[in-house]
PDB file of C-alpha atoms in Angstrom:
ATOM      1  CA  UNK A 369      78.642  88.364 104.988  1.00  0.00           C
ATOM      2  CA  UNK A 370      77.348  91.786 105.736  1.00  0.00           C
ATOM      3  CA  UNK A 371      78.748  94.806 103.888  1.00  0.00           C
ATOM      4  CA  UNK A 372      79.720  97.583 106.276  1.00  0.00           C
ATOM      5  CA  UNK A 373      80.614 100.301 103.795  1.00  0.00           C
ATOM      6  CA  UNK A 374      81.142 100.777 100.077  1.00  0.00           C
ATOM      7  CA  UNK A 375      82.813 103.552  98.074  1.00  0.00           C
ATOM      8  CA  UNK A 376      82.722 104.138  94.330  1.00  0.00           C
ATOM      9  CA  UNK A 377      85.166 106.588  92.741  1.00  0.00           C
ATOM     10  CA  UNK A 378      86.443 106.786  89.164  1.00  0.00           C
ATOM     11  CA  UNK A 379      86.096 103.108  88.297  1.00  0.00           C
ATOM     12  CA  UNK A 380      87.259 101.837  91.684  1.00  0.00           C
ATOM     13  CA  UNK A 381      85.053 100.143  94.257  1.00  0.00           C
ATOM     14  CA  UNK A 382      86.171  99.699  97.848  1.00  0.00           C
ATOM     15  CA  UNK A 383      84.037  97.382  99.967  1.00  0.00           C
ATOM     16  CA  UNK A 384      84.352  96.873 103.683  1.00  0.00           C
ATOM     17  CA  UNK A 385      82.693  93.690 104.874  1.00  0.00           C
ATOM     18  CA  UNK A 386      82.573  91.107 107.607  1.00  0.00           C
ATOM     19  CA  UNK A 387      81.795  87.441 108.056  1.00  0.00           C
ATOM     20  CA  UNK A 388      80.452  86.322 111.413  1.00  0.00           C
ATOM     21  CA  UNK A 389      79.474  82.948 112.782  1.00  0.00           C
ATOM     22  CA  UNK A 390      80.665  79.426 112.174  1.00  0.00           C
ATOM     23  CA  UNK A 391      83.005  79.147 109.191  1.00  0.00           C
ATOM     24  CA  UNK A 392      83.623  82.916 108.956  1.00  0.00           C
ATOM     25  CA  UNK A 393      87.357  82.605 108.463  1.00  0.00           C
ATOM     26  CA  UNK A 394      86.926  79.784 105.916  1.00  0.00           C
ATOM     27  CA  UNK A 395      84.550  82.014 103.920  1.00  0.00           C
ATOM     28  CA  UNK A 396      87.093  84.840 104.006  1.00  0.00           C
ATOM     29  CA  UNK A 397      89.846  82.484 102.780  1.00  0.00           C
ATOM     30  CA  UNK A 398      87.682  81.614  99.746  1.00  0.00           C
ATOM     31  CA  UNK A 399      87.547  85.311  98.831  1.00  0.00           C
ATOM     32  CA  UNK A 400      91.290  85.671  99.480  1.00  0.00           C
ATOM     33  CA  UNK A 401      92.031  82.782  97.104  1.00  0.00           C
ATOM     34  CA  UNK A 402      90.223  84.683  94.322  1.00  0.00           C
ATOM     35  CA  UNK A 403      92.458  87.685  94.977  1.00  0.00           C
ATOM     36  CA  UNK A 404      95.537  85.760  93.903  1.00  0.00           C
ATOM     37  CA  UNK A 405      94.036  84.654  90.578  1.00  0.00           C
ATOM     38  CA  UNK A 406      94.353  86.864  87.510  1.00  0.00           C
ATOM     39  CA  UNK A 407      90.818  87.691  86.383  1.00  0.00           C
ATOM     40  CA  UNK A 408      89.636  90.252  83.861  1.00  0.00           C
ATOM     41  CA  UNK A 409      87.971  92.216  86.652  1.00  0.00           C
ATOM     42  CA  UNK A 410      90.521  93.998  88.770  1.00  0.00           C
ATOM     43  CA  UNK A 411      90.482  92.527  92.272  1.00  0.00           C
ATOM     44  CA  UNK A 412      93.118  95.036  93.398  1.00  0.00           C
ATOM     45  CA  UNK A 413      93.465  94.787  97.177  1.00  0.00           C
ATOM     46  CA  UNK A 414      92.335  92.683 100.105  1.00  0.00           C
ATOM     47  CA  UNK A 415      93.253  93.547 103.681  1.00  0.00           C
ATOM     48  CA  UNK A 416      92.178  92.394 107.107  1.00  0.00           C
ATOM     49  CA  UNK A 417      90.818  95.218 109.265  1.00  0.00           C
ATOM     50  CA  UNK A 418      91.275  93.287 112.516  1.00  0.00           C
ATOM     51  CA  UNK A 419      92.947  90.049 113.563  1.00  0.00           C
ATOM     52  CA  UNK A 420      90.731  87.240 112.236  1.00  0.00           C
ATOM     53  CA  UNK A 421      89.018  84.774 114.504  1.00  0.00           C
ATOM     54  CA  UNK A 422      87.475  81.476 113.353  1.00  0.00           C
ATOM     55  CA  UNK A 423      84.000  83.007 113.748  1.00  0.00           C
ATOM     56  CA  UNK A 424      84.632  86.677 112.872  1.00  0.00           C
ATOM     57  CA  UNK A 425      86.587  88.368 110.068  1.00  0.00           C
ATOM     58  CA  UNK A 426      86.441  92.035 109.042  1.00  0.00           C
ATOM     59  CA  UNK A 427      88.100  93.049 105.782  1.00  0.00           C
ATOM     60  CA  UNK A 428      88.356  95.612 102.998  1.00  0.00           C
ATOM     61  CA  UNK A 429      88.376  94.558  99.336  1.00  0.00           C
ATOM     62  CA  UNK A 430      89.083  96.860  96.387  1.00  0.00           C
ATOM     63  CA  UNK A 431      88.095  96.250  92.764  1.00  0.00           C
ATOM     64  CA  UNK A 432      89.174  98.207  89.673  1.00  0.00           C
ATOM     65  CA  UNK A 433      87.044  98.669  86.600  1.00  0.00           C
ATOM     66  CA  UNK A 434      87.552  96.419  83.588  1.00  0.00           C
ATOM     67  CA  UNK A 435      88.786  98.129  80.408  1.00  0.00           C
ATOM     68  CA  UNK A 436      86.195  98.353  77.679  1.00  0.00           C
ATOM     69  CA  UNK A 437      86.628  96.340  74.499  1.00  0.00           C
ATOM     70  CA  UNK A 438      87.683  99.546  72.725  1.00  0.00           C
ATOM     71  CA  UNK A 439      90.372 100.144  75.349  1.00  0.00           C
ATOM     72  CA  UNK A 440      91.733  96.627  74.960  1.00  0.00           C
ATOM     73  CA  UNK A 441      92.041  97.244  71.216  1.00  0.00           C
ATOM     74  CA  UNK A 442      94.322 100.232  71.849  1.00  0.00           C
ATOM     75  CA  UNK A 443      97.995  99.555  71.176  1.00  0.00           C
ATOM     76  CA  UNK A 444      99.673  98.023  74.201  1.00  0.00           C
ATOM     77  CA  UNK A 445     103.077  99.618  73.744  1.00  0.00           C
ATOM     78  CA  UNK A 446     105.297 100.321  76.775  1.00  0.00           C
ATOM     79  CA  UNK A 447     104.184 103.507  78.526  1.00  0.00           C
ATOM     80  CA  UNK A 448     106.366 106.547  79.064  1.00  0.00           C
ATOM     81  CA  UNK A 449     106.487 108.599  82.260  1.00  0.00           C
ATOM     82  CA  UNK A 450     104.564 111.355  80.471  1.00  0.00           C
ATOM     83  CA  UNK A 451     101.800 108.876  79.541  1.00  0.00           C
ATOM     84  CA  UNK A 452     101.677 107.602  83.135  1.00  0.00           C
ATOM     85  CA  UNK A 453     101.186 111.194  84.345  1.00  0.00           C
ATOM     86  CA  UNK A 454      97.940 111.257  82.324  1.00  0.00           C
ATOM     87  CA  UNK A 455      96.666 107.951  83.792  1.00  0.00           C
ATOM     88  CA  UNK A 456      95.765 108.940  87.359  1.00  0.00           C
ATOM     89  CA  UNK A 457      93.505 106.257  88.849  1.00  0.00           C
ATOM     90  CA  UNK A 458      94.027 103.760  86.024  1.00  0.00           C
ATOM     91  CA  UNK A 459      95.365 100.215  86.311  1.00  0.00           C
ATOM     92  CA  UNK A 460      98.567  99.198  84.484  1.00  0.00           C
ATOM     93  CA  UNK A 461     100.716  96.072  84.117  1.00  0.00           C
ATOM     94  CA  UNK A 462     104.258  96.497  85.481  1.00  0.00           C
ATOM     95  CA  UNK A 463     107.118  94.152  84.575  1.00  0.00           C
ATOM     96  CA  UNK A 464     109.826  94.158  87.247  1.00  0.00           C
ATOM     97  CA  UNK A 465     113.321  92.737  87.051  1.00  0.00           C
ATOM     98  CA  UNK A 466     113.733  89.759  89.383  1.00  0.00           C
ATOM     99  CA  UNK A 467     116.733  87.586  90.265  1.00  0.00           C
ATOM    100  CA  UNK A 468     119.101  86.534  87.465  1.00  0.00           C
ATOM    101  CA  UNK A 469     117.508  88.981  84.979  1.00  0.00           C
ATOM    102  CA  UNK A 470     114.221  87.099  85.079  1.00  0.00           C
ATOM    103  CA  UNK A 471     111.102  89.270  85.159  1.00  0.00           C
ATOM    104  CA  UNK A 472     107.820  89.213  87.026  1.00  0.00           C
ATOM    105  CA  UNK A 473     104.620  91.039  86.086  1.00  0.00           C
ATOM    106  CA  UNK A 474     102.041  92.564  88.396  1.00  0.00           C
ATOM    107  CA  UNK A 475      99.029  94.857  88.186  1.00  0.00           C
ATOM    108  CA  UNK A 476      99.383  98.283  89.738  1.00  0.00           C
ATOM    109  CA  UNK A 477      97.258 101.386  90.099  1.00  0.00           C
ATOM    110  CA  UNK A 478      98.690 104.710  88.933  1.00  0.00           C
ATOM    111  CA  UNK A 479      98.244 107.755  91.145  1.00  0.00           C
ATOM    112  CA  UNK A 480      99.528 111.200  90.236  1.00  0.00           C
ATOM    113  CA  UNK A 481     100.023 113.704  93.021  1.00  0.00           C
ATOM    114  CA  UNK A 482     100.476 117.429  93.245  1.00  0.00           C
ATOM    115  CA  UNK A 483     101.422 120.108  90.794  1.00  0.00           C
ATOM    116  CA  UNK A 484     104.696 118.238  90.108  1.00  0.00           C
ATOM    117  CA  UNK A 485     102.614 115.308  88.800  1.00  0.00           C
ATOM    118  CA  UNK A 486     104.714 112.808  90.765  1.00  0.00           C
ATOM    119  CA  UNK A 487     103.708 109.264  89.754  1.00  0.00           C
ATOM    120  CA  UNK A 488     103.118 106.518  92.327  1.00  0.00           C
ATOM    121  CA  UNK A 489     102.399 102.838  91.631  1.00  0.00           C
ATOM    122  CA  UNK A 490     100.331 100.794  94.092  1.00  0.00           C
ATOM    123  CA  UNK A 491     100.492  97.039  93.499  1.00  0.00           C
ATOM    124  CA  UNK A 492      97.711  94.566  94.191  1.00  0.00           C
ATOM    125  CA  UNK A 493      99.373  93.540  97.454  1.00  0.00           C
ATOM    126  CA  UNK A 494      99.146  97.121  98.730  1.00  0.00           C
ATOM    127  CA  UNK A 495     102.804  98.128  98.220  1.00  0.00           C
ATOM    128  CA  UNK A 496     103.224 101.711  97.013  1.00  0.00           C
ATOM    129  CA  UNK A 497     106.317 103.242  95.387  1.00  0.00           C
ATOM    130  CA  UNK A 498     107.227 106.497  93.717  1.00  0.00           C
ATOM    131  CA  UNK A 499     108.000 105.801  90.061  1.00  0.00           C
ATOM    132  CA  UNK A 500     111.323 107.642  90.337  1.00  0.00           C
ATOM    133  CA  UNK A 501     112.520 105.276  93.079  1.00  0.00           C
ATOM    134  CA  UNK A 502     111.097 102.095  91.533  1.00  0.00           C
ATOM    135  CA  UNK A 503     112.232 102.818  87.950  1.00  0.00           C
ATOM    136  CA  UNK A 504     115.544 101.006  88.393  1.00  0.00           C
ATOM    137  CA  UNK A 505     113.602  97.779  89.098  1.00  0.00           C
ATOM    138  CA  UNK A 506     111.041  98.264  86.317  1.00  0.00           C
ATOM    139  CA  UNK A 507     111.601  96.815  82.864  1.00  0.00           C
ATOM    140  CA  UNK A 508     108.398  98.155  81.257  1.00  0.00           C
ATOM    141  CA  UNK A 509     104.870  99.301  82.077  1.00  0.00           C
ATOM    142  CA  UNK A 510     101.862  98.513  79.853  1.00  0.00           C
ATOM    143  CA  UNK A 511      98.179  99.509  79.818  1.00  0.00           C
ATOM    144  CA  UNK A 512      97.249  95.845  80.294  1.00  0.00           C
ATOM    145  CA  UNK A 513      98.965  92.495  80.611  1.00  0.00           C
ATOM    146  CA  UNK A 514     100.794  91.744  77.345  1.00  0.00           C
ATOM    147  CA  UNK A 515      99.752  88.629  75.466  1.00  0.00           C
ATOM    148  CA  UNK A 516     102.091  85.618  75.712  1.00  0.00           C
ATOM    149  CA  UNK A 517     105.083  85.887  73.407  1.00  0.00           C
ATOM    150  CA  UNK A 518     104.668  89.605  72.626  1.00  0.00           C
ATOM    151  CA  UNK A 519     107.435  90.873  74.912  1.00  0.00           C
TER     152      UNK A 519
END
């Protein structure tokens, strides 16, 4: 792999990279499989920059910073819209309603835009929604993934 470009901003790292040569696509798939696991580091996004070929893959990966031990000791109560407005650039755990009143949880990145402080949530698959439009599908939002049996 050869890194093409890297950005670092407020606890987020975006890395553009490429694999070339025999097994390039297989190497990329190994990275992609890590994306779908839930690690303590925030592997937030993985996108292909061009159509992959067996011997050439160009991609962008984004990582979010890991909360400090002090941050993980903060209460993990459901967040209000006002609290979200103060969390620009921070990761959160969103619990969505799914079929038959089941729920599904997913990491998201909070972004706050403009003087109106409109809140957007970007999930780890790259989907982005305004909080106001997504709120009907959201059960609760937490600073981090709640421990089993606490919700």
